[in-house]
Amino acid sequence: MSENLSFPAKVGPAVVAVGVVVLAWHLYADLSGIGVTTLPSPLRVAQQAWVHRQALFDNAVPTVRATLLGFACSLTAALLLSVLMDFSGLLRRALFPVFIISQTLPLVAIAPLVVLWFGFGLFPKIMLVALVTFFPMLVALVQGYAATEKEIVLLLRSMGASRWGVFRLARLPSALPFFFAGLRISITYAVVGAIFAEYAGAARGLGIYILNAKNNFRPDLVLAAVGVSAGLTLILFGLTVLIQRAAMPWIRFDRDPAP
Amino acid sequence: MTAAARLQLRGVQKAFGETEVLAGVDLQVHEGEFVSILGPSGAGKSTLFQLLIGGIRPDGGTIHFDRAPLHNGTARFAFMPQRDALMPWRRILDNTTLGLEVQGMDRRAARAKVAPLFAEFGLQGFERHYPAQLSGGMRQRAALLRTIVQDRDMLLLDEPFGALDALTRAAMQRWLQTMWKRHRWTALLVTHDVREAVFLSDRIYVLSPRPARVLHEFHVPLPRPRDASSSRLEEASRIEAMVLATLLTPEPAGEQSS
Ligand SMILES: Nc1ncnc2c1ncn2[C@@H]1O[C@H](COP(=O)(O)OP(=O)(O)OP(=O)(O)O)[C@@H](O)[C@H]1O
Ligand SMILES: [Mg+2]
């Protein structure tokens, strides 16, 4: 967490870095004589994105919907299961390996299968988004509970708090910084997960748009759609940061903030 | 002191696996008495407190409170842990009401009960601050306030000033003495600081290194307030020297188990 930097000082370096990359790309595409159907310049990508803005928007809507629904599902599941696993060692030992195995499944192989089983509708997309976002959040929560200061637990016990009381008053709030760290990681997977699912089969969505553009030899539109998905991820990421600020007002004062 | 002790420990033993920590500790605390426990680091002082608050169970010996065996779940003690254990996510006001909330008091009533004490504890104006915004001494006073508002039979203070610089610590000791004179809490204090123990206590128990037993019990028959200008300064120094000698040469005529 950076200290009291002004806004330009905070985002300035990132803007410059992105600008340098885009400029290099532009110069290369312009001067190397490479074809537009191989590597279009960023200017052309922007132009074409503007021309096809309606199509891009129409295809972004289902992607956003799948992302948010899938993310909501996995968030709920991660919260519930993390609580259950915190209270039951048996459940923790039983489920943790299952979740780890679920992380080893290659998305490329799983996505077409899920589409094969559940069709082209919304459901398989939600499932895939949930699959890729669930684990980082669960791990973050479980770690966060475990990071509760022992003395605080002892203190609550001395006050006569029940196990649930200790959980509610100490373990849950202690897990918040970890939870938001996990949330930030998850959210960057979420849009990618939805696009992967659409790529494997969908009526509409950025994934299928990218696939079609590629098949029509339009790398400029592929890149335009990629730009949209990156923009979506950044917006969602920014939202989690805002929510974290609202949910953890004390973190501004913390001298040694957790992750 | 003819009255029966409120807290009475007899032969209390505790081991963690192979590590024998308490090898039969005997001590008592009477009503309105301020008693200190001094002992080397790792002797088992915090372990002793954990036994009292029911975090762990003794392997042997008995613990009585008001002549009844101490049961798990009967919260007799207001405990102040070794580090302040303030919750970083709660404002100071809500940190100090924690014990009352756990007891089931509703938040508004708990706040109303605690708020008038903020001035006395030197925390006025900091009710809505977070712990990270407070100095070490203020955090310690907040932790102490959280401890005493619980209205328990007895205070257990585990090195309340251990983390403070010398100057702040001295100020806090004075302040605690004033507070104690006014409220007459029954208190058991763990400390590393011989001067602090003599300054604050009616009696002092000195523990041996682990496995801990009581090596010696000292009475401190000095009138309060005790300060640097006190005419009994010499006597205080004499007691300090004796306590220190016991701590530094911990083997008297010793029957020692293992
Ligand atoms: N839960 C536990 N499991 C195993 N060993 C423990 C446990 N709690 C304490 N011990 C051990 O018991 C011994 C006494 O610990 P304790 O914290 O009571 O010491 P202390 O006298 O409070 O020391 P200090 O003055 O440094 O706070 C130490 O050797 C410690 O490693
Ligand atoms: Mg200790």
XYZ file of C-alpha atoms in Angstrom, chain A:
259
model
C 0.000 0.000 0.000
C 1.698 3.196 -1.141
C 1.919 6.111 1.256
C 0.681 9.615 0.652
C 1.462 9.938 -3.038
C -0.599 12.366 -5.080
C -2.806 10.886 -7.761
C -0.533 11.791 -10.746
C 2.472 10.394 -8.872
C 0.566 7.152 -8.322
C -0.740 6.465 -11.830
C 1.793 8.470 -13.831
C 4.437 5.722 -14.145
C 1.844 3.170 -15.264
C 0.481 5.539 -17.918
C 3.972 6.185 -19.230
C 4.779 2.466 -19.336
C 1.604 1.640 -21.280
C 2.258 4.566 -23.596
C 5.762 3.315 -24.391
C 4.467 -0.165 -25.253
C 1.723 1.219 -27.505
C 4.174 3.565 -29.207
C 6.642 0.758 -29.867
C 3.846 -1.345 -31.291
C 2.702 1.501 -33.477
C 6.184 2.220 -34.829
C 6.822 -1.445 -35.540
C 3.480 -1.960 -37.333
C 4.054 1.224 -39.330
C 7.701 0.903 -40.293
C 8.266 -2.868 -40.688
C 5.849 -3.155 -43.615
C 3.995 -5.982 -41.848
C 0.486 -6.613 -43.216
C -2.667 -5.308 -41.584
C -4.045 -8.857 -41.479
C -1.039 -9.932 -39.418
C -0.333 -7.041 -37.049
C -2.589 -4.008 -37.309
C -1.347 -0.792 -35.707
C -2.991 0.359 -32.462
C -4.518 3.251 -34.375
C -6.279 0.877 -36.751
C -7.463 -1.268 -33.836
C -8.954 1.825 -32.233
C -10.596 2.934 -35.478
C -12.144 -0.470 -36.099
C -13.259 -0.732 -32.475
C -15.119 2.534 -32.957
C -16.686 1.364 -36.221
C -17.796 -1.927 -34.637
C -18.687 -0.439 -31.283
C -22.272 -1.678 -31.386
C -21.238 -5.270 -32.077
C -18.555 -5.102 -29.405
C -21.030 -3.762 -26.895
C -23.663 -6.384 -27.754
C -21.107 -9.115 -27.287
C -19.658 -7.654 -24.105
C -23.029 -7.704 -22.337
C -23.377 -11.515 -22.123
C -19.728 -11.780 -21.083
C -20.240 -9.323 -18.253
C -23.407 -11.125 -17.208
C -21.657 -14.515 -17.115
C -18.702 -13.002 -15.267
C -20.766 -11.356 -12.566
C -23.137 -14.287 -12.049
C -20.298 -16.789 -11.968
C -18.372 -14.585 -9.627
C -21.331 -14.139 -7.297
C -21.806 -17.918 -7.173
C -18.207 -18.632 -6.381
C -18.067 -15.848 -3.798
C -21.080 -17.258 -1.970
C -19.731 -20.782 -2.175
C -16.270 -19.738 -1.001
C -17.708 -17.853 1.993
C -20.019 -20.668 3.069
C -17.484 -23.428 2.585
C -14.713 -21.472 4.271
C -16.885 -21.084 7.366
C -17.812 -24.766 7.378
C -14.206 -25.759 6.863
C -13.093 -23.463 9.655
C -15.470 -25.135 12.077
C -14.894 -28.716 10.949
C -11.403 -30.130 10.564
C -12.940 -33.245 9.014
C -14.580 -31.226 6.271
C -11.372 -29.289 5.724
C -9.335 -32.466 5.276
C -11.978 -33.963 3.014
C -12.578 -31.007 0.711
C -9.262 -29.227 0.408
C -7.650 -31.902 -1.816
C -10.735 -31.915 -4.017
C -10.446 -28.185 -4.568
C -6.742 -28.428 -5.263
C -7.389 -31.102 -7.885
C -10.057 -28.872 -9.424
C -7.310 -26.282 -9.928
C -5.117 -28.682 -11.867
C -7.730 -29.217 -14.600
C -6.622 -27.417 -17.760
C -9.260 -24.904 -18.768
C -8.690 -25.649 -22.449
C -9.854 -29.216 -21.922
C -12.571 -28.504 -19.407
C -14.324 -25.669 -21.235
C -15.475 -27.703 -24.276
C -16.578 -30.545 -21.997
C -18.670 -28.277 -19.817
C -20.266 -26.824 -22.944
C -20.844 -30.348 -24.256
C -22.618 -31.329 -21.043
C -24.584 -28.164 -20.356
C -25.138 -26.625 -23.779
C -24.563 -23.157 -25.185
C -26.566 -21.305 -22.549
C -25.506 -19.204 -19.587
C -25.054 -22.048 -17.136
C -21.767 -23.550 -18.408
C -20.233 -20.052 -18.460
C -21.231 -19.402 -14.899
C -19.749 -22.759 -13.958
C -16.426 -22.049 -15.606
C -16.116 -18.579 -14.127
C -16.931 -20.040 -10.719
C -14.386 -22.786 -11.215
C -11.505 -20.429 -11.921
C -12.376 -17.832 -9.266
C -13.466 -20.035 -6.389
C -10.168 -21.430 -5.241
C -8.131 -18.241 -4.751
C -10.921 -16.806 -2.630
C -11.342 -19.938 -0.560
C -7.618 -20.200 0.117
C -7.470 -16.522 1.030
C -10.326 -16.888 3.500
C -8.963 -20.036 5.123
C -5.532 -18.419 5.450
C -7.104 -15.258 6.785
C -8.963 -17.098 9.550
C -5.749 -18.839 10.517
C -3.914 -15.507 10.728
C -6.093 -14.350 13.638
C -3.944 -13.071 16.473
C -3.784 -15.725 19.194
C -3.970 -13.172 21.967
C -7.231 -11.784 20.627
C -8.736 -15.263 20.667
C -7.482 -15.803 24.199
C -8.935 -12.470 25.221
C -12.353 -13.324 23.784
C -12.294 -16.711 25.482
C -11.506 -15.021 28.792
C -14.570 -12.864 28.234
C -16.671 -15.994 27.823
C -17.177 -15.835 24.054
C -18.484 -18.943 22.289
C -16.780 -20.490 19.312
C -19.149 -18.689 16.992
C -18.521 -15.471 18.923
C -14.784 -15.846 18.405
C -15.382 -16.475 14.721
C -17.654 -13.503 14.239
C -15.711 -11.025 16.362
C -12.153 -12.049 15.536
C -11.592 -14.618 12.816
C -13.878 -13.113 10.193
C -12.587 -9.537 10.463
C -8.997 -10.816 10.649
C -9.556 -12.554 7.322
C -10.752 -9.413 5.537
C -7.370 -8.216 4.201
C -6.649 -11.728 2.934
C -10.106 -11.995 1.474
C -9.663 -8.826 -0.557
C -6.251 -9.951 -1.756
C -7.895 -13.164 -2.976
C -10.757 -11.192 -4.481
C -8.367 -9.062 -6.528
C -6.654 -12.166 -7.899
C -9.961 -13.883 -8.635
C -11.508 -10.976 -10.438
C -8.674 -10.923 -12.955
C -9.396 -14.576 -13.755
C -13.138 -14.071 -13.967
C -13.420 -12.279 -17.333
C -10.834 -14.600 -18.872
C -12.836 -17.582 -17.610
C -16.033 -16.297 -19.203
C -14.288 -15.647 -22.534
C -12.816 -19.128 -22.500
C -16.248 -20.622 -21.951
C -17.691 -18.611 -24.846
C -14.771 -19.552 -27.043
C -15.741 -23.185 -26.528
C -19.258 -22.504 -27.725
C -21.770 -19.709 -27.360
C -24.346 -17.777 -29.323
C -22.991 -14.369 -28.283
C -20.189 -13.019 -26.177
C -16.682 -11.630 -26.493
C -15.241 -15.137 -26.680
C -17.229 -16.127 -29.712
C -16.674 -12.677 -31.230
C -12.914 -13.201 -30.946
C -13.207 -16.654 -32.520
C -15.219 -15.319 -35.471
C -12.920 -12.355 -36.005
C -9.938 -14.672 -36.031
C -11.584 -16.966 -38.565
C -12.341 -13.954 -40.773
C -8.688 -12.829 -40.669
C -9.492 -9.700 -38.691
C -6.758 -9.452 -36.022
C -7.739 -5.825 -35.561
C -11.165 -6.896 -34.273
C -9.607 -9.653 -32.168
C -7.425 -7.022 -30.523
C -10.355 -4.637 -30.147
C -12.281 -7.346 -28.269
C -9.201 -8.112 -26.180
C -9.032 -4.423 -25.330
C -12.654 -4.482 -24.205
C -12.061 -7.503 -22.001
C -8.993 -5.878 -20.473
C -11.052 -2.755 -19.820
C -13.745 -4.836 -18.127
C -11.180 -6.530 -15.899
C -9.672 -3.196 -14.927
C -13.085 -1.797 -14.029
C -13.903 -4.828 -11.887
C -10.492 -4.624 -10.249
C -11.059 -0.958 -9.481
C -14.423 -1.802 -7.970
C -12.877 -4.339 -5.576
C -10.379 -1.711 -4.471
C -13.214 0.747 -3.789
C -15.211 -1.886 -1.915
C -12.179 -2.768 0.154
C -11.685 0.870 1.120
C -15.288 1.082 2.236
C -15.205 -2.243 4.074
C -11.871 -1.688 5.816
C -11.637 1.990 6.742
C -8.947 1.299 9.354
C -6.445 -0.016 6.847
C -5.412 3.524 5.947
C -3.938 3.919 9.399
C -2.328 0.522 9.638
C 1.416 0.772 9.919
C 2.114 -2.743 8.739
C -0.818 -3.772 6.587
C -1.374 -7.445 5.822
C -1.184 -8.541 2.155
